[in-house]
Amino acid sequence: MSSISTQLDAVRKRIDKACQESGRDPQSVTLLAVSKTFGPTSVIEAVQAGQRAFGENYVQEGQSKILALQQWAAQQSPVPSLQWHCIGPLQSNKSRVVAEHFDWVHSVDRLKIAQRLSEQRPAHLHPLQVCLQVNIDGGAGKSGLAPDEALALALQVQDLPRLALRGLMTIPEPAADLAQALSVHGQTRALFDQINASGKLHRPLDTLSMGMSGDLEAAIAAGTTLVRVGTAIFGGRPPVAG
Ligand SMILES: *Cc1c(COP(=O)(O)O)cnc(C)c1O
């Protein structure tokens, strides 16, 4: 087994164990493999180990990897069906690439960018699946909406024709311990429940994108439905490339 497949296995076991401990069905938590800074070869290894959903932060890097993997996948039998999630900060001048190449985007934090993504989503593709990024702990200089702005944006985004509103995403500051991680993830969970309880959405949110290599157990205990894991699968990244 390659080290990527070994590490994927270890992450899946962590997810299963955390689900067991909080009485949740392991099927209720999606594992998103965050492949930023790693090349197509690493992604292929993960696909060969059964992984299908990948997250990318940098739009251009993501685009070239998506195209490389499409070429590779077309030669496989059966052809694996991959899902690509954009989880990095969104700039207006990159929105077209996101709309044309990704299946999901987790980092929508303003109406303007949502409108552009909807306008630019090609008609032959399924609607772009969207999470709103919330700055849950008020970290300075971080992307994301203030929690009390999330419902209003959700109401606007749900009416954009080429987008499908699915949920919320957060990237909290690293927590000092498990209790602190639980507390901040619990706040996001409460916001998620509160938005659904408003009764104002056409369809309830079903995706809570929170938890990474270091805090996925706390996120699962708090009710996350999707964990975004990079380091624990692919190894460390060079600090500068982020
Ligand atoms: C890099 C990144 C991750 C993965 O973080 P790890 O600690 O390597 O698991 C998850 N989410 C976002 C938004 C990221 O940028």
PDB file of C-alpha atoms and ligand atoms in Angstrom:
ATOM      1  CA  MET A   1       0.000   0.000   0.000  1.00  0.00           C
ATOM      2  CA  SER A   2       1.193   3.530  -0.732  1.00  0.00           C
ATOM      3  CA  SER A   3       1.551   5.870   2.188  1.00  0.00           C
ATOM      4  CA  ILE A   4      -1.408   7.890   0.904  1.00  0.00           C
ATOM      5  CA  SER A   5      -3.654   4.848   0.986  1.00  0.00           C
ATOM      6  CA  THR A   6      -2.369   3.950   4.469  1.00  0.00           C
ATOM      7  CA  GLN A   7      -3.027   7.464   5.715  1.00  0.00           C
ATOM      8  CA  LEU A   8      -6.468   7.595   4.094  1.00  0.00           C
ATOM      9  CA  ASP A   9      -7.264   4.400   5.893  1.00  0.00           C
ATOM     10  CA  ALA A  10      -6.141   5.877   9.198  1.00  0.00           C
ATOM     11  CA  VAL A  11      -8.303   8.972   8.645  1.00  0.00           C
ATOM     12  CA  ARG A  12     -11.343   6.843   7.802  1.00  0.00           C
ATOM     13  CA  LYS A  13     -10.760   4.912  11.029  1.00  0.00           C
ATOM     14  CA  ARG A  14     -10.600   8.171  12.999  1.00  0.00           C
ATOM     15  CA  ILE A  15     -13.912   9.223  11.427  1.00  0.00           C
ATOM     16  CA  ASP A  16     -15.520   5.854  12.214  1.00  0.00           C
ATOM     17  CA  LYS A  17     -14.326   5.946  15.810  1.00  0.00           C
ATOM     18  CA  ALA A  18     -15.494   9.524  16.361  1.00  0.00           C
ATOM     19  CA  CYS A  19     -18.882   8.658  14.873  1.00  0.00           C
ATOM     20  CA  GLN A  20     -19.161   5.629  17.096  1.00  0.00           C
ATOM     21  CA  GLU A  21     -18.359   7.712  20.170  1.00  0.00           C
ATOM     22  CA  SER A  22     -21.089  10.226  19.401  1.00  0.00           C
ATOM     23  CA  GLY A  23     -23.616   7.643  18.249  1.00  0.00           C
ATOM     24  CA  ARG A  24     -23.536   8.785  14.640  1.00  0.00           C
ATOM     25  CA  ASP A  25     -23.645   6.785  11.417  1.00  0.00           C
ATOM     26  CA  PRO A  26     -20.187   6.986   9.748  1.00  0.00           C
ATOM     27  CA  GLN A  27     -22.041   7.359   6.423  1.00  0.00           C
ATOM     28  CA  SER A  28     -23.290  10.732   7.656  1.00  0.00           C
ATOM     29  CA  VAL A  29     -19.784  12.239   7.456  1.00  0.00           C
ATOM     30  CA  THR A  30     -18.191  12.878   4.046  1.00  0.00           C
ATOM     31  CA  LEU A  31     -14.412  12.900   3.812  1.00  0.00           C
ATOM     32  CA  LEU A  32     -13.082  15.644   1.536  1.00  0.00           C
ATOM     33  CA  ALA A  33      -9.398  15.069   0.705  1.00  0.00           C
ATOM     34  CA  VAL A  34      -7.691  18.464   0.492  1.00  0.00           C
ATOM     35  CA  SER A  35      -5.066  18.051  -2.212  1.00  0.00           C
ATOM     36  CA  LYS A  36      -3.824  21.648  -2.459  1.00  0.00           C
ATOM     37  CA  THR A  37      -0.076  21.898  -3.239  1.00  0.00           C
ATOM     38  CA  PHE A  38       0.063  18.178  -4.133  1.00  0.00           C
ATOM     39  CA  GLY A  39       0.262  17.090  -7.770  1.00  0.00           C
ATOM     40  CA  PRO A  40      -1.981  14.854  -9.875  1.00  0.00           C
ATOM     41  CA  THR A  41       0.073  11.770  -8.952  1.00  0.00           C
ATOM     42  CA  SER A  42      -0.927  12.117  -5.298  1.00  0.00           C
ATOM     43  CA  VAL A  43      -4.582  12.592  -6.244  1.00  0.00           C
ATOM     44  CA  ILE A  44      -4.432   9.481  -8.457  1.00  0.00           C
ATOM     45  CA  GLU A  45      -3.054   7.475  -5.522  1.00  0.00           C
ATOM     46  CA  ALA A  46      -5.954   8.630  -3.386  1.00  0.00           C
ATOM     47  CA  VAL A  47      -8.475   7.763  -6.125  1.00  0.00           C
ATOM     48  CA  GLN A  48      -6.928   4.315  -6.388  1.00  0.00           C
ATOM     49  CA  ALA A  49      -7.483   3.984  -2.640  1.00  0.00           C
ATOM     50  CA  GLY A  50     -11.178   4.726  -3.114  1.00  0.00           C
ATOM     51  CA  GLN A  51     -11.317   8.486  -2.441  1.00  0.00           C
ATOM     52  CA  ARG A  52     -13.629  10.456  -4.775  1.00  0.00           C
ATOM     53  CA  ALA A  53     -14.097  13.981  -3.335  1.00  0.00           C
ATOM     54  CA  PHE A  54     -11.211  16.469  -3.442  1.00  0.00           C
ATOM     55  CA  GLY A  55     -10.794  20.010  -2.155  1.00  0.00           C
ATOM     56  CA  GLU A  56      -8.620  22.726  -3.684  1.00  0.00           C
ATOM     57  CA  ASN A  57      -7.827  26.219  -2.390  1.00  0.00           C
ATOM     58  CA  TYR A  58      -6.153  27.830  -5.347  1.00  0.00           C
ATOM     59  CA  VAL A  59      -8.358  28.173  -8.388  1.00  0.00           C
ATOM     60  CA  GLN A  60      -5.715  27.888 -11.119  1.00  0.00           C
ATOM     61  CA  GLU A  61      -3.937  24.999  -9.459  1.00  0.00           C
ATOM     62  CA  GLY A  62      -7.283  23.278  -8.998  1.00  0.00           C
ATOM     63  CA  GLN A  63      -8.239  23.790 -12.629  1.00  0.00           C
ATOM     64  CA  SER A  64      -5.081  22.196 -13.994  1.00  0.00           C
ATOM     65  CA  LYS A  65      -5.410  19.255 -11.592  1.00  0.00           C
ATOM     66  CA  ILE A  66      -9.073  18.747 -12.539  1.00  0.00           C
ATOM     67  CA  LEU A  67      -8.134  18.649 -16.224  1.00  0.00           C
ATOM     68  CA  ALA A  68      -5.214  16.274 -15.597  1.00  0.00           C
ATOM     69  CA  LEU A  69      -7.423  13.940 -13.581  1.00  0.00           C
ATOM     70  CA  GLN A  70     -10.172  14.022 -16.228  1.00  0.00           C
ATOM     71  CA  GLN A  71      -7.664  12.800 -18.819  1.00  0.00           C
ATOM     72  CA  TRP A  72      -6.416  10.088 -16.492  1.00  0.00           C
ATOM     73  CA  ALA A  73      -9.907   9.008 -15.412  1.00  0.00           C
ATOM     74  CA  ALA A  74     -11.114   8.683 -19.013  1.00  0.00           C
ATOM     75  CA  GLN A  75      -8.563   5.917 -19.538  1.00  0.00           C
ATOM     76  CA  GLN A  76      -9.663   3.924 -16.497  1.00  0.00           C
ATOM     77  CA  SER A  77     -12.256   1.208 -16.526  1.00  0.00           C
ATOM     78  CA  PRO A  78     -14.674   1.813 -14.973  1.00  0.00           C
ATOM     79  CA  VAL A  79     -14.197   5.581 -15.190  1.00  0.00           C
ATOM     80  CA  PRO A  80     -14.105   6.930 -11.603  1.00  0.00           C
ATOM     81  CA  SER A  81     -16.467   9.812 -11.038  1.00  0.00           C
ATOM     82  CA  LEU A  82     -14.625  12.544  -9.116  1.00  0.00           C
ATOM     83  CA  GLN A  83     -16.047  15.499  -7.260  1.00  0.00           C
ATOM     84  CA  TRP A  84     -14.146  18.786  -6.909  1.00  0.00           C
ATOM     85  CA  HIS A  85     -14.732  21.319  -4.144  1.00  0.00           C
ATOM     86  CA  CYS A  86     -13.318  24.843  -4.136  1.00  0.00           C
ATOM     87  CA  ILE A  87     -12.571  25.720  -0.501  1.00  0.00           C
ATOM     88  CA  GLY A  88     -10.268  28.735  -0.880  1.00  0.00           C
ATOM     89  CA  PRO A  89     -10.945  32.482  -0.864  1.00  0.00           C
ATOM     90  CA  LEU A  90     -12.854  33.620  -3.960  1.00  0.00           C
ATOM     91  CA  GLN A  91     -11.828  36.559  -6.103  1.00  0.00           C
ATOM     92  CA  SER A  92     -14.247  37.944  -8.662  1.00  0.00           C
ATOM     93  CA  ASN A  93     -11.774  37.601 -11.519  1.00  0.00           C
ATOM     94  CA  LYS A  94     -11.439  33.848 -10.820  1.00  0.00           C
ATOM     95  CA  SER A  95     -15.130  33.074 -10.440  1.00  0.00           C
ATOM     96  CA  ARG A  96     -15.554  31.877 -14.031  1.00  0.00           C
ATOM     97  CA  VAL A  97     -12.955  29.134 -13.598  1.00  0.00           C
ATOM     98  CA  VAL A  98     -14.752  27.988 -10.443  1.00  0.00           C
ATOM     99  CA  ALA A  99     -18.170  28.050 -12.154  1.00  0.00           C
ATOM    100  CA  GLU A 100     -16.890  26.094 -15.150  1.00  0.00           C
ATOM    101  CA  HIS A 101     -14.769  23.438 -13.439  1.00  0.00           C
ATOM    102  CA  PHE A 102     -15.815  22.756  -9.850  1.00  0.00           C
ATOM    103  CA  ASP A 103     -18.829  20.839  -8.480  1.00  0.00           C
ATOM    104  CA  TRP A 104     -18.940  22.593  -5.122  1.00  0.00           C
ATOM    105  CA  VAL A 105     -17.764  25.868  -3.624  1.00  0.00           C
ATOM    106  CA  HIS A 106     -17.549  26.260   0.173  1.00  0.00           C
ATOM    107  CA  SER A 107     -16.273  29.814   0.422  1.00  0.00           C
ATOM    108  CA  VAL A 108     -19.144  32.031  -0.736  1.00  0.00           C
ATOM    109  CA  ASP A 109     -19.316  35.004   1.625  1.00  0.00           C
ATOM    110  CA  ARG A 110     -21.024  37.769  -0.355  1.00  0.00           C
ATOM    111  CA  LEU A 111     -23.945  38.146  -2.737  1.00  0.00           C
ATOM    112  CA  LYS A 112     -21.862  39.645  -5.553  1.00  0.00           C
ATOM    113  CA  ILE A 113     -19.683  36.558  -5.913  1.00  0.00           C
ATOM    114  CA  ALA A 114     -22.717  34.260  -5.665  1.00  0.00           C
ATOM    115  CA  GLN A 115     -24.428  36.170  -8.477  1.00  0.00           C
ATOM    116  CA  ARG A 116     -21.344  35.918 -10.692  1.00  0.00           C
ATOM    117  CA  LEU A 117     -21.026  32.182 -10.043  1.00  0.00           C
ATOM    118  CA  SER A 118     -24.691  31.668 -10.926  1.00  0.00           C
ATOM    119  CA  GLU A 119     -24.391  33.716 -14.138  1.00  0.00           C
ATOM    120  CA  GLN A 120     -21.209  31.918 -15.149  1.00  0.00           C
ATOM    121  CA  ARG A 121     -22.307  28.351 -14.367  1.00  0.00           C
ATOM    122  CA  PRO A 122     -22.582  26.589 -17.755  1.00  0.00           C
ATOM    123  CA  ALA A 123     -26.101  25.387 -18.620  1.00  0.00           C
ATOM    124  CA  HIS A 124     -24.985  21.820 -19.365  1.00  0.00           C
ATOM    125  CA  LEU A 125     -23.656  21.280 -15.833  1.00  0.00           C
ATOM    126  CA  HIS A 126     -25.718  20.539 -12.709  1.00  0.00           C
ATOM    127  CA  PRO A 127     -26.144  23.575 -10.441  1.00  0.00           C
ATOM    128  CA  LEU A 128     -23.028  24.566  -8.492  1.00  0.00           C
ATOM    129  CA  GLN A 129     -23.379  23.268  -4.900  1.00  0.00           C
ATOM    130  CA  VAL A 130     -22.729  26.081  -2.427  1.00  0.00           C
ATOM    131  CA  CYS A 131     -21.795  26.518   1.229  1.00  0.00           C
ATOM    132  CA  LEU A 132     -21.621  29.935   2.867  1.00  0.00           C
ATOM    133  CA  GLN A 133     -18.382  30.579   4.722  1.00  0.00           C
ATOM    134  CA  VAL A 134     -18.965  31.940   8.216  1.00  0.00           C
ATOM    135  CA  ASN A 135     -16.274  33.593  10.334  1.00  0.00           C
ATOM    136  CA  ILE A 136     -17.581  31.920  13.468  1.00  0.00           C
ATOM    137  CA  ASP A 137     -14.942  33.138  15.924  1.00  0.00           C
ATOM    138  CA  GLY A 138     -14.460  36.627  14.529  1.00  0.00           C
ATOM    139  CA  GLY A 139     -10.817  35.969  13.573  1.00  0.00           C
ATOM    140  CA  ALA A 140      -9.408  39.235  12.234  1.00  0.00           C
ATOM    141  CA  GLY A 141      -8.612  39.412   8.529  1.00  0.00           C
ATOM    142  CA  LYS A 142     -10.330  36.111   7.883  1.00  0.00           C
ATOM    143  CA  SER A 143     -12.791  35.541   5.057  1.00  0.00           C
ATOM    144  CA  GLY A 144     -16.351  34.720   5.903  1.00  0.00           C
ATOM    145  CA  LEU A 145     -19.599  36.333   6.902  1.00  0.00           C
ATOM    146  CA  ALA A 146     -20.442  37.410  10.414  1.00  0.00           C
ATOM    147  CA  PRO A 147     -22.760  34.750  11.881  1.00  0.00           C
ATOM    148  CA  ASP A 148     -25.674  37.186  12.122  1.00  0.00           C
ATOM    149  CA  GLU A 149     -25.451  37.876   8.370  1.00  0.00           C
ATOM    150  CA  ALA A 150     -25.683  34.236   7.322  1.00  0.00           C
ATOM    151  CA  LEU A 151     -29.467  33.854   7.182  1.00  0.00           C
ATOM    152  CA  ALA A 152     -29.930  36.955   5.021  1.00  0.00           C
ATOM    153  CA  LEU A 153     -27.335  35.776   2.489  1.00  0.00           C
ATOM    154  CA  ALA A 154     -28.811  32.257   2.520  1.00  0.00           C
ATOM    155  CA  LEU A 155     -32.200  33.695   1.546  1.00  0.00           C
ATOM    156  CA  GLN A 156     -30.667  35.525  -1.412  1.00  0.00           C
ATOM    157  CA  VAL A 157     -28.433  32.676  -2.571  1.00  0.00           C
ATOM    158  CA  GLN A 158     -31.240  30.106  -2.528  1.00  0.00           C
ATOM    159  CA  ASP A 159     -32.994  32.050  -5.290  1.00  0.00           C
ATOM    160  CA  LEU A 160     -30.041  32.161  -7.688  1.00  0.00           C
ATOM    161  CA  PRO A 161     -30.946  29.846 -10.568  1.00  0.00           C
ATOM    162  CA  ARG A 162     -27.650  28.070 -11.217  1.00  0.00           C
ATOM    163  CA  LEU A 163     -26.654  27.546  -7.581  1.00  0.00           C
ATOM    164  CA  ALA A 164     -27.885  24.990  -5.041  1.00  0.00           C
ATOM    165  CA  LEU A 165     -27.508  26.212  -1.465  1.00  0.00           C
ATOM    166  CA  ARG A 166     -26.312  23.314   0.699  1.00  0.00           C
ATOM    167  CA  GLY A 167     -24.841  24.580   3.939  1.00  0.00           C
ATOM    168  CA  LEU A 168     -22.247  26.408   6.004  1.00  0.00           C
ATOM    169  CA  MET A 169     -18.453  26.197   6.147  1.00  0.00           C
ATOM    170  CA  THR A 170     -16.062  27.411   8.856  1.00  0.00           C
ATOM    171  CA  ILE A 171     -12.310  27.555   9.455  1.00  0.00           C
ATOM    172  CA  PRO A 172     -11.966  28.377  13.164  1.00  0.00           C
ATOM    173  CA  GLU A 173      -8.695  29.482  14.727  1.00  0.00           C
ATOM    174  CA  PRO A 174      -6.725  26.452  15.981  1.00  0.00           C
ATOM    175  CA  ALA A 175      -8.162  25.506  19.367  1.00  0.00           C
ATOM    176  CA  ALA A 176      -6.046  25.129  22.516  1.00  0.00           C
ATOM    177  CA  ASP A 177      -7.788  21.897  23.486  1.00  0.00           C
ATOM    178  CA  LEU A 178     -10.720  19.628  22.744  1.00  0.00           C
ATOM    179  CA  ALA A 179     -13.132  21.602  24.922  1.00  0.00           C
ATOM    180  CA  GLN A 180     -12.430  24.810  23.023  1.00  0.00           C
ATOM    181  CA  ALA A 181     -12.738  23.040  19.652  1.00  0.00           C
ATOM    182  CA  LEU A 182     -16.062  21.557  20.743  1.00  0.00           C
ATOM    183  CA  SER A 183     -17.307  24.941  21.844  1.00  0.00           C
ATOM    184  CA  VAL A 184     -16.526  26.746  18.580  1.00  0.00           C
ATOM    185  CA  HIS A 185     -17.852  23.910  16.396  1.00  0.00           C
ATOM    186  CA  GLY A 186     -20.937  23.862  18.617  1.00  0.00           C
ATOM    187  CA  GLN A 187     -21.535  27.520  17.787  1.00  0.00           C
ATOM    188  CA  THR A 188     -21.503  26.742  14.067  1.00  0.00           C
ATOM    189  CA  ARG A 189     -23.851  23.822  14.612  1.00  0.00           C
ATOM    190  CA  ALA A 190     -26.209  26.098  16.555  1.00  0.00           C
ATOM    191  CA  LEU A 191     -26.195  28.647  13.723  1.00  0.00           C
ATOM    192  CA  PHE A 192     -26.907  25.886  11.197  1.00  0.00           C
ATOM    193  CA  ASP A 193     -29.860  24.653  13.277  1.00  0.00           C
ATOM    194  CA  GLN A 194     -31.118  28.183  13.784  1.00  0.00           C
ATOM    195  CA  ILE A 195     -31.134  28.894  10.024  1.00  0.00           C
ATOM    196  CA  ASN A 196     -33.037  25.676   9.358  1.00  0.00           C
ATOM    197  CA  ALA A 197     -35.453  26.404  12.204  1.00  0.00           C
ATOM    198  CA  SER A 198     -36.273  29.818  10.686  1.00  0.00           C
ATOM    199  CA  GLY A 199     -38.505  27.971   8.234  1.00  0.00           C
ATOM    200  CA  LYS A 200     -37.507  30.473   5.540  1.00  0.00           C
ATOM    201  CA  LEU A 201     -35.474  28.208   3.287  1.00  0.00           C
ATOM    202  CA  HIS A 202     -37.055  26.358   0.353  1.00  0.00           C
ATOM    203  CA  ARG A 203     -34.973  23.331   1.364  1.00  0.00           C
ATOM    204  CA  PRO A 204     -33.161  22.845   4.684  1.00  0.00           C
ATOM    205  CA  LEU A 205     -29.373  23.072   4.746  1.00  0.00           C
ATOM    206  CA  ASP A 206     -27.879  19.574   4.764  1.00  0.00           C
ATOM    207  CA  THR A 207     -24.136  20.245   4.779  1.00  0.00           C
ATOM    208  CA  LEU A 208     -21.954  21.445   7.617  1.00  0.00           C
ATOM    209  CA  SER A 209     -18.370  21.730   6.349  1.00  0.00           C
ATOM    210  CA  MET A 210     -16.117  21.895   9.415  1.00  0.00           C
ATOM    211  CA  GLY A 211     -13.231  19.922  10.863  1.00  0.00           C
ATOM    212  CA  MET A 212      -9.716  19.417   9.488  1.00  0.00           C
ATOM    213  CA  SER A 213      -6.751  17.112  10.258  1.00  0.00           C
ATOM    214  CA  GLY A 214      -6.343  18.439  13.797  1.00  0.00           C
ATOM    215  CA  ASP A 215      -9.926  18.768  14.965  1.00  0.00           C
ATOM    216  CA  LEU A 216     -12.108  16.357  13.032  1.00  0.00           C
ATOM    217  CA  GLU A 217     -13.138  14.469  16.189  1.00  0.00           C
ATOM    218  CA  ALA A 218     -14.490  17.630  17.813  1.00  0.00           C
ATOM    219  CA  ALA A 219     -16.266  18.597  14.585  1.00  0.00           C
ATOM    220  CA  ILE A 220     -17.915  15.175  14.354  1.00  0.00           C
ATOM    221  CA  ALA A 221     -19.035  15.376  17.986  1.00  0.00           C
ATOM    222  CA  ALA A 222     -20.593  18.760  17.152  1.00  0.00           C
ATOM    223  CA  GLY A 223     -22.463  17.372  14.148  1.00  0.00           C
ATOM    224  CA  THR A 224     -20.351  18.135  11.080  1.00  0.00           C
ATOM    225  CA  THR A 225     -21.351  16.368   7.857  1.00  0.00           C
ATOM    226  CA  LEU A 226     -18.144  17.008   5.914  1.00  0.00           C
ATOM    227  CA  VAL A 227     -14.544  17.113   7.135  1.00  0.00           C
ATOM    228  CA  ARG A 228     -11.809  18.689   4.996  1.00  0.00           C
ATOM    229  CA  VAL A 229      -8.577  16.783   5.570  1.00  0.00           C
ATOM    230  CA  GLY A 230      -5.236  17.587   3.938  1.00  0.00           C
ATOM    231  CA  THR A 231      -2.144  16.970   6.080  1.00  0.00           C
ATOM    232  CA  ALA A 232      -3.330  13.706   7.646  1.00  0.00           C
ATOM    233  CA  ILE A 233      -3.769  12.213   4.140  1.00  0.00           C
ATOM    234  CA  PHE A 234      -1.103  13.779   1.949  1.00  0.00           C
ATOM    235  CA  GLY A 235       1.492  14.853   4.537  1.00  0.00           C
ATOM    236  CA  GLY A 236       2.885  18.280   5.379  1.00  0.00           C
ATOM    237  CA  ARG A 237       2.790  21.186   2.969  1.00  0.00           C
ATOM    238  CA  PRO A 238       5.565  23.720   2.381  1.00  0.00           C
ATOM    239  CA  PRO A 239       4.709  26.653   4.696  1.00  0.00           C
ATOM    240  CA  VAL A 240       4.985  29.424   2.075  1.00  0.00           C
ATOM    241  CA  ALA A 241       2.670  27.845  -0.497  1.00  0.00           C
ATOM    242  CA  GLY A 242       0.155  27.608   2.344  1.00  0.00           C
TER     243      GLY A 242
HETATM  244  C1  LIG B   1      -5.762  23.472   3.876  1.00  0.00           C
HETATM  245  C2  LIG B   1      -7.177  23.463   4.280  1.00  0.00           C
HETATM  246  C3  LIG B   1      -7.747  22.349   4.913  1.00  0.00           C
HETATM  247  C4  LIG B   1      -6.961  21.121   5.297  1.00  0.00           C
HETATM  248  O1  LIG B   1      -6.210  21.391   6.442  1.00  0.00           O
HETATM  249  P1  LIG B   1      -5.317  20.250   7.146  1.00  0.00           P
HETATM  250  O2  LIG B   1      -5.026  20.824   8.465  1.00  0.00           O
HETATM  251  O3  LIG B   1      -4.115  20.067   6.283  1.00  0.00           O
HETATM  252  O4  LIG B   1      -6.143  19.031   7.207  1.00  0.00           O
HETATM  253  C5  LIG B   1      -9.106  22.391   5.186  1.00  0.00           C
HETATM  254  N1  LIG B   1      -9.857  23.461   4.888  1.00  0.00           N
HETATM  255  C6  LIG B   1      -9.344  24.554   4.290  1.00  0.00           C
HETATM  256  C7  LIG B   1     -10.241  25.699   3.958  1.00  0.00           C
HETATM  257  C8  LIG B   1      -7.995  24.594   3.989  1.00  0.00           C
HETATM  258  O5  LIG B   1      -7.492  25.689   3.414  1.00  0.00           O
END
